Short mmCIF file of C-alpha atoms in Angstrom, two decimals:
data_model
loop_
_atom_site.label_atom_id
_atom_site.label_comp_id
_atom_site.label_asym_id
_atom_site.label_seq_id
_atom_site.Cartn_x
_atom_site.Cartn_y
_atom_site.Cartn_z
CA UNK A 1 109.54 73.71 146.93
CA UNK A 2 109.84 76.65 144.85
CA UNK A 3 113.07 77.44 146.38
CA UNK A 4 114.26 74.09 145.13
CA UNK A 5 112.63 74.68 141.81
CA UNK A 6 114.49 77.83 141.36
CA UNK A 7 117.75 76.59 142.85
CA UNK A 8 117.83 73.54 140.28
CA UNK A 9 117.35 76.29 137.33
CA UNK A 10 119.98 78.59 138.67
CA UNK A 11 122.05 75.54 138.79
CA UNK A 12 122.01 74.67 135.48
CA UNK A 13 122.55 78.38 134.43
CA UNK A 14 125.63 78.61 136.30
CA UNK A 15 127.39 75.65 135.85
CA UNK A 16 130.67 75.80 134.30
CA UNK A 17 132.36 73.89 131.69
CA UNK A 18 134.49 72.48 134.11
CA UNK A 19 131.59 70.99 135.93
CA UNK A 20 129.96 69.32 134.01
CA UNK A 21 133.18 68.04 132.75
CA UNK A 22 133.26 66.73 136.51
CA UNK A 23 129.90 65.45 136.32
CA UNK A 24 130.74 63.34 132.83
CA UNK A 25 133.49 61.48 135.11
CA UNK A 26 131.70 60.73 137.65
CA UNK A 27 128.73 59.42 135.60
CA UNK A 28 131.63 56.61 135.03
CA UNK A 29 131.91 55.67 138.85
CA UNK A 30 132.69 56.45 142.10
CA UNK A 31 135.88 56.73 144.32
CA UNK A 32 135.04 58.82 147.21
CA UNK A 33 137.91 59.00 149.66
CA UNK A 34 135.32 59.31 153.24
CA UNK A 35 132.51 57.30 154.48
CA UNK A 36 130.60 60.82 155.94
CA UNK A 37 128.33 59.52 158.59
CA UNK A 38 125.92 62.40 160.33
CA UNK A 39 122.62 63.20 160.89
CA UNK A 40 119.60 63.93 158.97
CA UNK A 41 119.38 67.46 160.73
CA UNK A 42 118.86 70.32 157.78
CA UNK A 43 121.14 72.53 159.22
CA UNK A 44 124.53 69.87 158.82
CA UNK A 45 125.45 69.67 155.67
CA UNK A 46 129.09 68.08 155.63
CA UNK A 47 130.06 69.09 151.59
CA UNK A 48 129.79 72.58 152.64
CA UNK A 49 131.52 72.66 155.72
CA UNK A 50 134.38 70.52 154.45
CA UNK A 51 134.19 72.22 151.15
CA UNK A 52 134.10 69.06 148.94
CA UNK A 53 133.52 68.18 145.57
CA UNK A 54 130.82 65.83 144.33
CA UNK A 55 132.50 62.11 144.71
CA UNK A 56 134.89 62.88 147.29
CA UNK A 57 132.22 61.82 150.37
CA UNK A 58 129.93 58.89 150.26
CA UNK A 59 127.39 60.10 153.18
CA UNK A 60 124.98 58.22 154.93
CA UNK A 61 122.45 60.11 156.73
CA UNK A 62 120.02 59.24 159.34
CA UNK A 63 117.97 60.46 162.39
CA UNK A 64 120.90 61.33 165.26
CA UNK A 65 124.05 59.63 163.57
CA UNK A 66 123.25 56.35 164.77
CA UNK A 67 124.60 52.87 164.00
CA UNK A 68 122.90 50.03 165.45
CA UNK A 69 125.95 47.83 166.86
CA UNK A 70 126.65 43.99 165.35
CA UNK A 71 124.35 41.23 165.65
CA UNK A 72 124.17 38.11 163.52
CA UNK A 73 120.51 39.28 161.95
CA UNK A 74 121.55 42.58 161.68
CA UNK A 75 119.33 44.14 158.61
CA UNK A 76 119.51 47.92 158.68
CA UNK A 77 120.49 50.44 156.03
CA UNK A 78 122.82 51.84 157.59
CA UNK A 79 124.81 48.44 157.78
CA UNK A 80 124.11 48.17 154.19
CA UNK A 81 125.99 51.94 153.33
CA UNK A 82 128.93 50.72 155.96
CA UNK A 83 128.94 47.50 153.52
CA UNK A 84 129.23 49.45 150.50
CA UNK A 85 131.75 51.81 151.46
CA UNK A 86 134.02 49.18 152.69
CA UNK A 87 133.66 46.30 150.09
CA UNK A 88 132.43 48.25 146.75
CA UNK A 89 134.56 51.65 147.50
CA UNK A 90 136.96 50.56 149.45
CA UNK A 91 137.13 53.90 151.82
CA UNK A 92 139.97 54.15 153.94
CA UNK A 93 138.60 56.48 156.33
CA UNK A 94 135.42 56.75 158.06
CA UNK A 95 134.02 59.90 160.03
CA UNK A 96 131.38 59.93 162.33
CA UNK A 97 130.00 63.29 162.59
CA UNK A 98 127.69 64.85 165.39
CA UNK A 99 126.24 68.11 165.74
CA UNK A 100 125.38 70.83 168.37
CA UNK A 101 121.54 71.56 169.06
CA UNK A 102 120.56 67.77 167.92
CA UNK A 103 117.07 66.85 168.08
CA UNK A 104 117.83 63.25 168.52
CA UNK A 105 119.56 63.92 171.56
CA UNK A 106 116.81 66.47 173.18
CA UNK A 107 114.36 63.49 172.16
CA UNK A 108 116.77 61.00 174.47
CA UNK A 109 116.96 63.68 177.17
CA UNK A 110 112.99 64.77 177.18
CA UNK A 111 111.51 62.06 175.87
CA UNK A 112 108.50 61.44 173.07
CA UNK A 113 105.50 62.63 174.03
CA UNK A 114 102.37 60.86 173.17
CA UNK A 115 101.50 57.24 171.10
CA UNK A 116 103.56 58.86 167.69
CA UNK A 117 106.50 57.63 166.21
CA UNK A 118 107.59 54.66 167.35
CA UNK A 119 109.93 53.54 164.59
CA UNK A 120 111.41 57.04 165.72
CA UNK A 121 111.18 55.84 169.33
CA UNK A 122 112.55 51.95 168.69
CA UNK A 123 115.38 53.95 166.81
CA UNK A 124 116.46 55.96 169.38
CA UNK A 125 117.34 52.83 171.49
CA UNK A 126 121.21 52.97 169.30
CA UNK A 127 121.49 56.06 171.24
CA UNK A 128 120.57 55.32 175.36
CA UNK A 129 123.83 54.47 176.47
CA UNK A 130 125.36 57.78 175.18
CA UNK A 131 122.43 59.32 177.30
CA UNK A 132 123.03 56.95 180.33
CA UNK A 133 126.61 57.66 180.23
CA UNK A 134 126.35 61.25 180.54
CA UNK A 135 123.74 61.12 183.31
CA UNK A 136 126.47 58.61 185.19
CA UNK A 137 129.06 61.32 185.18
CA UNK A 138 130.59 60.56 182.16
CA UNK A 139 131.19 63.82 179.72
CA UNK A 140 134.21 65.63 177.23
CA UNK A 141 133.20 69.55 177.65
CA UNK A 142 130.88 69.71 181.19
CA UNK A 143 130.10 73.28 180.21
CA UNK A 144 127.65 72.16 177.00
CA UNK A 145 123.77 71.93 177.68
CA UNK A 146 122.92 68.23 178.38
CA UNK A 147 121.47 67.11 175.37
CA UNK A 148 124.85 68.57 173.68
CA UNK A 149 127.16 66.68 176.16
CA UNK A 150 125.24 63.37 174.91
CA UNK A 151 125.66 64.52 171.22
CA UNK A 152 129.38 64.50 171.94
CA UNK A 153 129.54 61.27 173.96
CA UNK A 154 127.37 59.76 171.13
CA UNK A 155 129.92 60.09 168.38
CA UNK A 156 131.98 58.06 170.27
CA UNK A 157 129.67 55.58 171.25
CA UNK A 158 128.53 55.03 167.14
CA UNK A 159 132.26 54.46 166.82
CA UNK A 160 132.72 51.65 169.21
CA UNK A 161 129.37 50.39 167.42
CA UNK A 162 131.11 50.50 163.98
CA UNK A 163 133.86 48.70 165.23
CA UNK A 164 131.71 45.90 166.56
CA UNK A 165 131.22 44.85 162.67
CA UNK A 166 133.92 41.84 162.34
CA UNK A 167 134.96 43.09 158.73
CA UNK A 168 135.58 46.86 160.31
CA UNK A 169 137.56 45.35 163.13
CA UNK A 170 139.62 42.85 160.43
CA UNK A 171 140.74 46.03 158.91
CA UNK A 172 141.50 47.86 161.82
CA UNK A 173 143.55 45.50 163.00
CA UNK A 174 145.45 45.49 159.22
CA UNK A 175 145.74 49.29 159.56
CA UNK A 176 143.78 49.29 156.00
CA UNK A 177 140.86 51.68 157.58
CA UNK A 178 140.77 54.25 159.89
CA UNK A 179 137.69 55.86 162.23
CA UNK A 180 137.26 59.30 163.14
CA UNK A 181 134.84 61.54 165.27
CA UNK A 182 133.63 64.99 164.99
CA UNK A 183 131.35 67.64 165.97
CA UNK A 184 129.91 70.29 164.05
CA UNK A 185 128.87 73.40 166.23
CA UNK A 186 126.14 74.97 164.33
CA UNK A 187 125.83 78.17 166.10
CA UNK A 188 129.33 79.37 165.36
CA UNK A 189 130.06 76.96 161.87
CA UNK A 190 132.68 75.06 163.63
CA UNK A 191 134.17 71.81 163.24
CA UNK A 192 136.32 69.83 165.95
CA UNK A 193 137.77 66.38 165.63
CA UNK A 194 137.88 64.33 168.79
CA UNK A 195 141.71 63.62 169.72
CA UNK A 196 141.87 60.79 172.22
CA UNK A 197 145.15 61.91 173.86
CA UNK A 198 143.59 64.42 174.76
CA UNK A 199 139.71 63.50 175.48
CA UNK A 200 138.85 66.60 173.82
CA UNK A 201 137.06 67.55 171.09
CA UNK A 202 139.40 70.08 169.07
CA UNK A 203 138.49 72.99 166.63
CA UNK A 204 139.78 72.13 163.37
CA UNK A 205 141.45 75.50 162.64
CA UNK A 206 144.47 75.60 160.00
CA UNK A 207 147.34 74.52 162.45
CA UNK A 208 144.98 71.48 163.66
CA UNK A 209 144.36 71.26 160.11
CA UNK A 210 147.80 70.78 159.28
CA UNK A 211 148.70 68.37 162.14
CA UNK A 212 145.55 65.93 161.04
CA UNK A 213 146.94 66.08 157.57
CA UNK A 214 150.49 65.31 158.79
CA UNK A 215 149.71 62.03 160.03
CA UNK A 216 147.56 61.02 156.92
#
């Protein structure tokens, strides 16, 4: 806490008249250009890495990057923040972002010891098949740990879950949205974007840089 405390105070001390000028717009609304989906892990923190501004990512959050796929009584949060960004912000892009060293994925490889957590437990469940397809020979970089060959296979697997929502696959299928997969490696601070030519998960370095931006 006291690290917070003192971080809010040098915050306010530093913060430039162009800033807060940026903060008085966005107390008007919102118009973020990414739905920024990753996990809850302290070490991942997507403004940073992608060096944004306040209001240019609307991020949901949550234990392993998960999305529980479509049902017809599906009532989950994180179908609440896809809602959002789609109908109320109207994002055109959507990133789903893993991470190396995940403890979500060491909890599908080792399991949960003891009687604790289950809503942790019942959660992980959005999660199994990336672990089952791994352990059936499925995998993008075979020389990552286990539980980082799942994180990979995972981002992919949220994806196809997003596009089980009938309003994701409506736009789509209008080219008015598109989906995209990373991986943050946390050990080295590096970002790759999954191309599917290629089944490979590329570092985003400036000449990949300047090919993704090419085709936006």
């Amino acid at each position: 806490m006291k690290k917070l405390i003192q971080g809010i105070a040098d915050f306010r001390q530093g913060l430039t008249e162009e800033s807060r000028h940026l903060f008085a717009n966005l107390a008007l609304g919102q118009t973020p250009d990414v739905l920024f989906i990753a996990c809850s892990d302290s070490r991942v923190v997507p403004n940073l890495f992608a060096s944004t501004n306040p209001g240019d990512l609307f991020v949901l959050r949550n234990i392993g990057n998960l999305i529980p796929p479509f049902s017809v009584d599906s009532d989950n949060s994180a179908l609440a923040a896809i809602e959002f960004s789609i109908f109320s912000l109207n994002v055109p892009d959507i990133i789903v972002c893993g991470h190396s060293e995940c403890g979500a994925m060491r909890a599908l490889v080792e399991g949960i010891q003891g009687n604790c957590c289950s809503h942790l437990q019942s959660w992980l469940k959005h999660g199994e098949n990336s672990l089952n397809l791994v352990r059936n020979g499925m995998t993008i970089n075979p020389s990552l740990s286990e539980h980082n060959q799942i994180s990979q296979i995972n981002v992919l697997q949220q994806i196809e879950h997003i596009k089980s929502y009938p309003f994701i696959r409506e736009r789509l299928d209008k080219n008015e949205l598109r989906i995209h997969g990373w991986w943050f490696d946390i050990a080295h601070a590096d970002v790759y974007c999954y191309k599917e030519d290629f089944n490979q998960f590329v570092l985003i370095d400036e000449k990949e840089a300047q090919l993704i931006l090419a085709r936006t």
